[in-house]
Coordinates of C-alpha atoms and ligand atoms in Angstrom, one line a residue:
M1 CA 12.6 28.2 6.5
E2 CA 10.0 28.2 9.2
A3 CA 10.7 26.8 12.6
K4 CA 9.4 23.2 12.9
N5 CA 7.7 21.7 15.8
E6 CA 9.7 21.4 18.9
E7 CA 8.4 17.9 19.4
N8 CA 9.7 15.2 17.0
R9 CA 7.1 12.6 16.5
I10 CA 8.9 10.6 13.8
K11 CA 10.1 8.2 16.5
K12 CA 6.6 7.4 17.5
Y13 CA 4.8 7.5 14.2
G14 CA 7.6 7.1 11.6
G15 CA 7.1 4.2 9.3
R16 CA 3.4 4.2 10.0
L17 CA 2.3 6.8 7.5
K18 CA 0.8 5.1 4.5
L19 CA 0.2 6.8 1.2
Y20 CA -1.5 5.4 -1.9
N21 CA 1.0 5.5 -4.7
T22 CA -0.4 5.9 -8.2
L23 CA 2.7 4.1 -9.6
S24 CA 2.3 0.9 -7.7
R25 CA -1.5 1.3 -7.5
S26 CA -1.4 0.4 -3.8
E27 CA -1.0 1.8 -0.4
E28 CA 2.7 2.0 0.7
V29 CA 4.5 2.8 3.9
F30 CA 6.1 6.2 3.5
V31 CA 9.8 6.2 4.0
P32 CA 11.6 9.3 2.7
L33 CA 15.0 9.1 0.9
E34 CA 16.7 11.1 3.6
E35 CA 15.8 10.6 7.2
G36 CA 13.7 13.4 8.7
K37 CA 13.4 15.2 5.4
V38 CA 10.7 15.2 2.7
T39 CA 10.9 16.6 -0.8
L40 CA 7.5 17.4 -2.2
Y41 CA 6.7 18.6 -5.7
V42 CA 3.2 19.7 -6.8
C43 CA 2.3 20.8 -10.3
G44 CA 1.2 24.4 -10.2
T45 CA -1.1 26.4 -12.4
T46 CA -0.7 28.0 -15.8
E47 CA -1.1 31.7 -15.1
Y48 CA -3.5 32.7 -17.8
D49 CA -6.8 32.7 -15.8
Y50 CA -8.2 32.8 -12.3
V51 CA -7.5 29.8 -10.0
H52 CA -10.8 27.9 -9.6
L53 CA -12.2 25.8 -6.9
G54 CA -10.6 22.6 -8.2
H55 CA -7.2 24.2 -7.8
G56 CA -8.2 25.3 -4.3
R57 CA -9.1 21.8 -3.4
T58 CA -5.8 20.4 -4.7
Y59 CA -3.6 22.9 -3.0
A60 CA -5.6 22.7 0.2
F61 CA -5.0 19.0 0.3
Y62 CA -1.2 19.4 -0.1
D63 CA -1.4 22.0 2.6
V64 CA -2.9 19.4 4.9
L65 CA -0.2 16.9 3.9
V66 CA 2.6 19.5 4.5
R67 CA 1.2 20.4 7.9
F68 CA 0.8 16.8 8.9
L69 CA 4.3 15.9 7.8
E70 CA 5.7 18.8 9.7
W71 CA 3.6 17.9 12.8
L72 CA 5.2 14.5 12.6
G73 CA 8.6 16.2 12.7
Y74 CA 9.7 16.1 9.1
D75 CA 11.5 19.0 7.5
V76 CA 9.4 19.5 4.3
F77 CA 10.9 21.1 1.2
Y78 CA 7.9 21.9 -0.9
I79 CA 8.1 23.1 -4.5
Q80 CA 5.2 24.2 -6.7
N81 CA 5.9 25.5 -10.1
I82 CA 4.4 28.4 -11.9
T83 CA 3.8 27.8 -15.6
D84 CA 4.2 31.1 -17.5
V85 CA 5.1 29.8 -21.0
G86 CA 4.7 26.7 -23.1
H87 CA 1.3 25.3 -22.0
L88 CA -0.6 24.9 -25.2
E89 CA -4.4 24.8 -25.4
G90 CA -5.7 21.3 -25.5
D91 CA -2.2 20.0 -25.0
V92 CA -1.8 19.4 -28.7
D93 CA 1.0 20.5 -31.0
F94 CA -1.1 23.1 -32.9
G95 CA -2.7 24.6 -29.8
E96 CA -1.9 28.2 -29.0
D97 CA 0.1 29.0 -25.8
K98 CA -2.7 29.8 -23.2
V99 CA -0.9 32.8 -21.9
V100 CA 0.0 34.2 -25.3
K101 CA -3.6 33.7 -26.5
R102 CA -5.0 35.7 -23.6
A103 CA -2.4 38.4 -24.1
R104 CA -3.3 38.7 -27.8
R105 CA -7.0 39.0 -26.9
E106 CA -6.3 41.7 -24.2
R107 CA -3.6 43.5 -26.2
K108 CA -1.1 43.0 -23.4
H109 CA 2.3 41.5 -23.1
P110 CA 2.1 37.9 -22.1
M111 CA 4.1 38.6 -18.9
E112 CA 1.5 41.2 -17.9
I113 CA -1.1 38.5 -18.0
V114 CA 1.1 36.2 -16.0
E115 CA 1.8 38.9 -13.4
F116 CA -1.9 39.7 -13.0
F117 CA -3.1 36.2 -12.6
M118 CA -0.2 35.2 -10.4
R119 CA -1.1 38.0 -7.9
K120 CA -4.8 36.9 -8.1
H121 CA -3.7 33.3 -7.5
F122 CA -1.7 34.3 -4.4
E123 CA -4.6 36.3 -3.0
A124 CA -7.0 33.4 -3.4
V125 CA -4.8 30.7 -2.0
D126 CA -3.7 32.9 0.9
G127 CA -7.4 33.6 1.5
L128 CA -8.0 29.9 1.8
K129 CA -5.3 29.8 4.5
I130 CA -2.9 27.6 2.4
K131 CA 0.7 28.0 3.4
R132 CA 2.9 29.0 0.5
P133 CA 5.4 26.5 -0.8
N134 CA 9.1 27.0 -0.1
V135 CA 9.9 27.7 -3.7
M136 CA 7.7 28.6 -6.7
P137 CA 9.9 28.5 -9.7
R138 CA 8.8 29.9 -13.0
A139 CA 9.4 28.3 -16.3
S140 CA 10.5 31.5 -18.0
A141 CA 13.2 32.0 -15.3
H142 CA 14.8 28.6 -16.0
I143 CA 15.2 28.7 -19.8
P144 CA 19.0 27.9 -19.6
E145 CA 18.3 24.8 -17.5
I146 CA 15.5 23.7 -19.8
I147 CA 17.7 24.1 -22.9
E148 CA 20.5 22.2 -21.1
L149 CA 18.3 19.2 -20.3
A150 CA 16.9 19.2 -23.9
Q151 CA 20.5 19.3 -25.2
T152 CA 21.5 16.4 -23.0
L153 CA 18.5 14.4 -24.1
V154 CA 19.4 15.0 -27.8
K155 CA 23.1 14.2 -27.2
E156 CA 22.2 10.9 -25.4
G157 CA 19.9 9.9 -28.2
Y158 CA 16.6 10.2 -26.4
A159 CA 15.4 13.2 -28.3
Y160 CA 15.8 14.6 -31.8
V161 CA 15.7 17.9 -33.5
A162 CA 13.2 18.5 -36.3
K163 CA 12.4 21.8 -38.0
G164 CA 13.7 23.9 -35.1
S165 CA 11.8 22.0 -32.5
V166 CA 13.1 19.2 -30.1
Y167 CA 11.1 16.1 -29.4
F168 CA 11.4 13.4 -26.9
S169 CA 11.4 10.0 -28.6
V170 CA 9.0 7.9 -26.7
K171 CA 10.2 4.7 -28.4
K172 CA 13.5 5.1 -26.6
F173 CA 11.9 4.7 -23.3
P174 CA 10.0 1.4 -23.3
E175 CA 8.5 2.1 -19.8
Y176 CA 6.7 5.2 -21.2
G177 CA 3.1 5.1 -19.8
K178 CA 4.0 3.1 -16.7
L179 CA 2.4 5.6 -14.3
S180 CA -0.9 5.9 -16.1
G181 CA -0.9 2.3 -17.4
V182 CA -1.8 3.7 -20.9
K183 CA -0.6 1.2 -23.5
P184 CA 1.5 2.4 -26.5
D185 CA -1.3 1.7 -29.0
E186 CA -3.8 3.6 -26.9
V187 CA -1.7 6.7 -26.9
L188 CA -2.4 7.8 -30.5
P189 CA -3.9 11.2 -30.3
G190 CA -7.6 11.2 -31.2
A191 CA -7.1 13.8 -33.9
R192 CA -4.2 12.9 -36.1
V193 CA -4.4 16.4 -37.7
D194 CA -3.1 17.8 -34.5
V195 CA 0.2 16.0 -34.8
R196 CA 3.1 17.8 -36.4
K197 CA 4.4 16.0 -39.5
E198 CA 8.0 16.3 -38.5
K199 CA 7.5 14.0 -35.5
K200 CA 8.8 10.5 -35.9
D201 CA 6.0 9.0 -33.7
P202 CA 2.7 10.8 -32.9
R203 CA 3.4 10.1 -29.2
D204 CA 6.6 12.1 -29.2
F205 CA 6.3 15.2 -27.1
A206 CA 8.0 18.6 -27.5
L207 CA 10.9 19.6 -25.2
W208 CA 11.4 22.8 -27.2
R209 CA 9.2 24.4 -29.8
K210 CA 10.2 26.6 -32.7
A211 CA 8.6 30.1 -32.3
P212 CA 6.4 31.1 -35.2
E213 CA 7.1 34.3 -37.1
G214 CA 6.6 37.4 -35.1
Y215 CA 6.1 35.5 -31.8
V216 CA 6.6 37.5 -28.6
L217 CA 7.4 34.9 -26.0
K218 CA 10.6 33.3 -27.2
W219 CA 14.3 32.8 -26.4
S220 CA 17.4 32.0 -28.3
S221 CA 18.5 28.3 -28.3
P222 CA 20.9 26.1 -30.2
W223 CA 18.0 25.3 -32.5
G224 CA 16.9 28.9 -33.2
E225 CA 14.3 31.0 -31.4
G226 CA 11.7 29.2 -29.5
F227 CA 10.1 28.4 -26.2
P228 CA 9.9 25.3 -23.9
G229 CA 7.4 22.4 -24.1
W230 CA 5.1 22.0 -21.2
H231 CA 6.3 18.8 -19.6
I232 CA 10.0 19.7 -19.3
E233 CA 9.9 22.4 -16.6
D234 CA 8.8 20.1 -13.8
T235 CA 11.6 17.6 -14.5
V236 CA 14.1 20.5 -14.6
F237 CA 12.9 21.9 -11.3
I238 CA 13.0 18.5 -9.5
L239 CA 16.5 17.7 -10.8
K240 CA 17.7 21.2 -9.9
Y241 CA 16.2 21.6 -6.5
F242 CA 15.9 18.0 -5.2
G243 CA 18.3 15.9 -7.3
P244 CA 17.6 12.7 -9.3
Q245 CA 14.7 11.6 -7.0
C246 CA 11.8 13.2 -5.3
D247 CA 9.9 11.8 -2.4
I248 CA 6.3 12.8 -3.2
H249 CA 5.0 14.3 -6.4
G250 CA 1.5 15.5 -6.4
G251 CA -1.1 17.1 -8.8
A252 CA -4.6 16.6 -9.9
V253 CA -5.6 13.2 -11.3
E254 CA -6.0 14.6 -14.8
L255 CA -2.2 15.3 -15.0
I256 CA -1.2 11.6 -14.7
F257 CA -1.3 11.2 -18.5
P258 CA 0.6 12.3 -20.4
H259 CA 2.1 15.1 -18.2
H260 CA 3.5 12.9 -15.4
D261 CA 4.4 10.0 -17.6
C262 CA 6.4 12.5 -19.7
E263 CA 8.2 13.9 -16.6
I264 CA 9.2 10.3 -15.6
S265 CA 10.6 9.6 -19.1
Q266 CA 12.7 12.7 -19.3
A267 CA 14.3 12.1 -15.9
E268 CA 14.8 8.4 -15.8
V269 CA 16.6 8.1 -19.2
I270 CA 19.0 10.8 -18.1
T271 CA 19.7 9.9 -14.5
G272 CA 19.2 6.2 -14.7
V273 CA 17.8 6.5 -11.1
K274 CA 14.5 4.8 -10.6
P275 CA 11.9 5.6 -9.6
F276 CA 12.2 9.3 -10.3
V277 CA 9.3 9.9 -7.9
R278 CA 9.0 7.5 -5.0
Y279 CA 5.3 8.3 -4.2
W280 CA 2.9 9.7 -6.7
V281 CA -0.1 11.2 -4.9
H282 CA -3.0 12.5 -7.0
T283 CA -6.1 14.4 -5.9
G284 CA -9.5 13.6 -7.3
L285 CA -11.9 15.7 -9.4
L286 CA -14.1 18.5 -8.3
T287 CA -17.7 18.6 -9.5
I288 CA -20.3 21.3 -9.1
N289 CA -23.8 20.0 -8.2
G290 CA -22.8 16.6 -9.5
E291 CA -21.4 17.9 -12.9
K292 CA -17.9 18.4 -14.0
M293 CA -16.8 22.0 -13.7
S294 CA -16.3 23.6 -17.1
K295 CA -16.4 27.1 -18.5
S296 CA -18.7 26.0 -21.3
K297 CA -21.3 24.8 -18.8
G298 CA -21.1 28.0 -17.0
N299 CA -20.6 26.3 -13.7
Y300 CA -17.0 27.4 -13.4
I301 CA -16.3 28.7 -9.9
R302 CA -13.3 30.9 -9.2
L303 CA -11.7 30.4 -5.8
E304 CA -12.1 34.1 -5.0
E305 CA -15.8 33.9 -5.7
A306 CA -16.2 30.9 -3.3
L307 CA -14.3 32.9 -0.7
R308 CA -16.7 35.8 -1.0
K309 CA -19.6 33.5 -0.4
H310 CA -18.1 31.3 2.3
S311 CA -15.6 31.5 5.1
P312 CA -12.2 29.9 4.4
E313 CA -12.8 27.6 7.4
A314 CA -16.0 26.3 6.0
L315 CA -14.4 25.7 2.6
R316 CA -11.5 23.9 4.1
L317 CA -13.8 21.8 6.3
W318 CA -15.9 20.9 3.3
M319 CA -12.7 20.0 1.3
A320 CA -11.3 17.8 4.1
S321 CA -14.7 16.0 4.6
T322 CA -14.1 13.9 1.5
H323 CA -11.0 11.7 1.0
F324 CA -8.6 13.5 -1.3
R325 CA -8.6 10.8 -4.0
K326 CA -12.3 10.8 -4.3
S327 CA -14.2 13.4 -6.4
L328 CA -15.6 16.2 -4.3
D329 CA -18.9 17.8 -5.1
Y330 CA -19.6 21.5 -4.5
N331 CA -23.1 22.3 -3.5
E332 CA -24.6 24.9 -1.2
K333 CA -26.2 22.4 1.1
D334 CA -22.8 20.8 2.0
L335 CA -21.2 24.3 2.3
E336 CA -24.0 25.5 4.7
A337 CA -23.5 22.3 6.8
A338 CA -19.8 23.1 6.9
E339 CA -20.5 26.7 8.0
K340 CA -22.6 25.3 10.8
N341 CA -19.9 23.0 11.9
V342 CA -17.3 25.8 11.9
E343 CA -19.8 27.7 14.1
R344 CA -19.9 24.7 16.5
I345 CA -16.1 24.8 16.7
S346 CA -15.9 28.5 17.6
N347 CA -18.9 28.2 20.0
T348 CA -17.2 25.3 21.7
L349 CA -14.0 27.3 22.2
G350 CA -16.1 30.2 23.5
R351 CA -17.9 28.0 25.9
I352 CA -14.6 26.6 27.1
Q353 CA -13.3 30.1 27.8
D354 CA -16.5 31.0 29.7
S355 CA -16.5 27.8 31.7
L356 CA -12.9 28.3 32.8
E357 CA -14.2 31.1 35.1
E358 CA -15.7 28.6 37.4
V359 CA -14.8 24.9 37.3
P360 CA -16.9 22.3 39.3
E361 CA -14.2 19.6 39.5
E362 CA -10.7 19.5 40.9
E363 CA -9.4 16.4 39.2
P364 CA -9.5 15.7 35.4
V365 CA -12.7 14.0 34.3
F366 CA -12.4 13.5 30.6
S367 CA -8.8 14.4 29.6
D368 CA -8.1 10.7 29.0
Q369 CA -11.0 10.5 26.5
I370 CA -9.6 13.5 24.7
E371 CA -6.2 11.8 24.4
E372 CA -7.9 8.7 23.0
L373 CA -9.8 10.7 20.4
K374 CA -6.6 12.5 19.4
E375 CA -4.8 9.1 18.9
N376 CA -7.7 7.9 16.7
F377 CA -7.5 11.1 14.8
V378 CA -3.8 10.7 14.1
E379 CA -4.3 7.0 13.2
A380 CA -6.8 8.1 10.5
M381 CA -4.4 10.7 9.2
L382 CA -1.6 8.1 9.0
D383 CA -3.9 5.9 6.9
D384 CA -3.4 7.7 3.5
L385 CA -4.6 11.0 5.0
N386 CA -8.1 9.8 5.7
T387 CA -9.2 13.3 6.7
S388 CA -12.9 12.5 6.7
K389 CA -12.4 9.8 9.3
A390 CA -10.1 12.1 11.3
L391 CA -12.7 14.8 11.2
S392 CA -15.3 12.4 12.7
F393 CA -13.0 12.0 15.7
F394 CA -12.5 15.7 15.8
F395 CA -16.3 16.4 16.0
Q396 CA -16.7 13.6 18.6
L397 CA -14.3 15.6 20.7
I398 CA -16.4 18.7 20.1
T399 CA -19.5 16.8 21.2
S400 CA -17.8 15.4 24.3
V401 CA -16.6 18.8 25.5
N402 CA -20.1 20.3 25.1
K403 CA -21.7 17.4 26.9
A404 CA -19.2 17.7 29.8
I405 CA -19.9 21.5 30.1
D406 CA -23.7 20.8 29.9
E407 CA -23.4 18.3 32.7
G408 CA -21.0 20.4 34.7
K409 CA -18.5 17.5 34.8
Y410 CA -15.1 19.1 34.0
S411 CA -12.0 20.4 35.6
K412 CA -9.6 23.2 34.6
E413 CA -7.2 20.7 33.2
D414 CA -10.0 19.0 31.1
L415 CA -10.9 22.4 29.5
E416 CA -7.3 23.3 28.9
V417 CA -6.5 20.0 27.2
A418 CA -9.7 20.2 25.2
E419 CA -8.9 23.7 23.9
K420 CA -5.3 22.8 23.1
T421 CA -6.4 19.7 21.2
I422 CA -9.2 21.4 19.2
K423 CA -6.7 24.1 18.1
E424 CA -3.9 21.6 17.4
L425 CA -6.0 19.2 15.3
G426 CA -8.0 21.9 13.6
E427 CA -4.8 23.5 12.5
F428 CA -4.2 20.7 9.9
F429 CA -7.3 21.8 8.0
Q430 CA -7.4 25.4 9.1
I431 CA -10.9 25.1 10.4
V432 CA -10.6 26.9 13.7
P433 CA -11.7 30.5 13.2
E434 CA -9.8 33.3 14.9
P435 CA -12.1 36.3 15.3
G436 CA -9.2 38.8 15.2
E437 CA -7.8 37.5 12.0
R438 CA -10.2 38.8 9.4
G439 CA -13.2 40.9 8.8
F440 CA -12.1 44.1 10.4
G441 CA -9.3 45.1 8.1
G442 CA -6.8 44.9 10.9
A443 CA -8.9 47.0 13.3
D444 CA -8.1 46.6 17.0
I445 CA -9.9 43.4 18.0
E446 CA -10.1 44.5 21.7
L447 CA -11.9 47.7 20.7
V448 CA -14.2 45.8 18.4
N449 CA -14.9 43.3 21.2
S450 CA -15.8 46.1 23.6
L451 CA -18.0 47.9 21.1
L452 CA -19.9 44.7 20.3
N453 CA -20.3 43.9 24.0
L454 CA -21.8 47.4 24.4
I455 CA -24.2 46.7 21.6
I456 CA -25.1 43.3 23.0
D457 CA -25.8 45.0 26.4
I458 CA -28.1 47.6 24.8
R459 CA -30.0 44.8 23.0
E460 CA -30.3 42.9 26.3
K461 CA -31.8 46.0 27.9
A462 CA -34.2 46.4 25.0
R463 CA -35.3 42.8 25.4
E464 CA -35.8 43.2 29.1
R465 CA -38.2 46.0 28.5
K466 CA -39.9 43.9 25.8
D467 CA -38.7 46.3 23.0
Y468 CA -38.3 43.5 20.5
D469 CA -38.3 45.8 17.5
T470 CA -35.1 47.4 18.7
A471 CA -33.6 44.0 19.7
D472 CA -34.4 42.5 16.3
K473 CA -33.1 45.6 14.5
I474 CA -29.8 45.3 16.2
R475 CA -29.5 41.6 15.4
G476 CA -30.6 42.1 11.8
E477 CA -28.2 45.0 11.1
L478 CA -25.2 43.2 12.7
G479 CA -26.1 40.2 10.5
E480 CA -25.8 42.4 7.5
L481 CA -22.3 43.3 8.6
G482 CA -21.4 39.7 8.8
I483 CA -21.7 39.5 12.6
V484 CA -24.0 36.9 14.0
L485 CA -25.5 37.1 17.5
E486 CA -26.2 33.8 19.3
D487 CA -28.2 33.6 22.4
T488 CA -26.6 31.0 24.6
K489 CA -27.1 29.9 28.2
E490 CA -24.2 32.1 29.1
G491 CA -25.8 35.1 27.4
A492 CA -25.5 36.5 23.8
R493 CA -22.3 35.8 22.0
W494 CA -21.1 37.4 18.7
R495 CA -19.3 35.7 15.8
I496 CA -18.2 36.7 12.3
T497 CA -19.7 34.7 9.5
S498 CA -17.7 36.0 6.6
T499 CA -15.8 39.0 5.5
P500 CA -18.4 41.7 5.1
Ligands
ZN1 ZN1 3.4 19.9 -14.0

């Protein structure tokens, strides 16, 4: 596991972090089961298609949560599963397994499909600067554990076997639906035709499904050949890696019912430990220009596409600008504004570097103000991760630094504190660009820097002799390479806009 912060802030801030819990429908003070440790489980994707912007938003939020918890001093054990079998289309009994369907269409083995999209998934979330979870268990790699849990549920009378499938009997768990608040009589599936006749109650959900004739993705079980139901893997992973309880369970809001209600049922009847999950934290929807994202509407945006258009920093800033429980709208106007604000951050860091060469003041002038803004930022984060409010303090800090430099009222210490704070707070959202990190395919950044300074020099000379054609040509062609020249008081400065 990665090294955690040297500074433990739990003493100072512990017991002050509040999270909105979907189960209690209220904000609660976060207290982990085990002091100093946090177990976090987030529902992963089904690997049958590209991850889209909505996934990006969800995983970016949990990345902020993980980074903030670690900054506070908690040791976070973060699990996100990978569904590679058992997720049926439309989540109805007669839906086809999403992976198997794609494999059939592409004449490939289902696991080739999974492998392809899993690699694409990693590339995209890495590109968005999301730290990978500690463990990413796959359903297909835990078939024995899944069978064991299903067997136990049958043995204890909470599940039954019918026609080679195993179903959880919802009637046996009167609290079923307590997370979503969906009442038993509301749960009847809209289309009764989609319910298998062997089920005792239409609400009963499959723990194990009998494989149809000639099916590829199947395993032997006490009930014949088959494959797992969709809801069981998460419960299995939590019980296996965390035990009977989990501190925080996350996922997108559309997973609350029935998925998360099913997870609770399977776990609580077996362990008797309640609540199975202490804090249910759900992320809001993503819309595209005000409309729900869907393939049929043609407004479906892959995360990798968004990353070709925008820098990861701008995407992360845009994501963090809205509270995670609210729905977030993707539109070019907001993204352009985010790009500009990322520019402001990197320009400010550049100005700090330049200004350090000659400082007008001996004593600190505005370090106290920086500390105050940082405290306000942290307070906002402690309040159910109010990232939009936290960001407003972050940009106040940016404004203050620029004002101090403009007015020539700063000391060395002020600039150093400012730089450290901008980087430290920007880290939660990954919004501080690092020029050497991307865009040059690992080229020597010092060399690139020298070459660009040479080009900037040539352009300056051209401007001095009023050869604006050459100066504009240089600026234009660098722009096409994704390098922007900005004329500042301290001379021209270059910056990468996006991966060329
Ligand atoms: Zn799940």
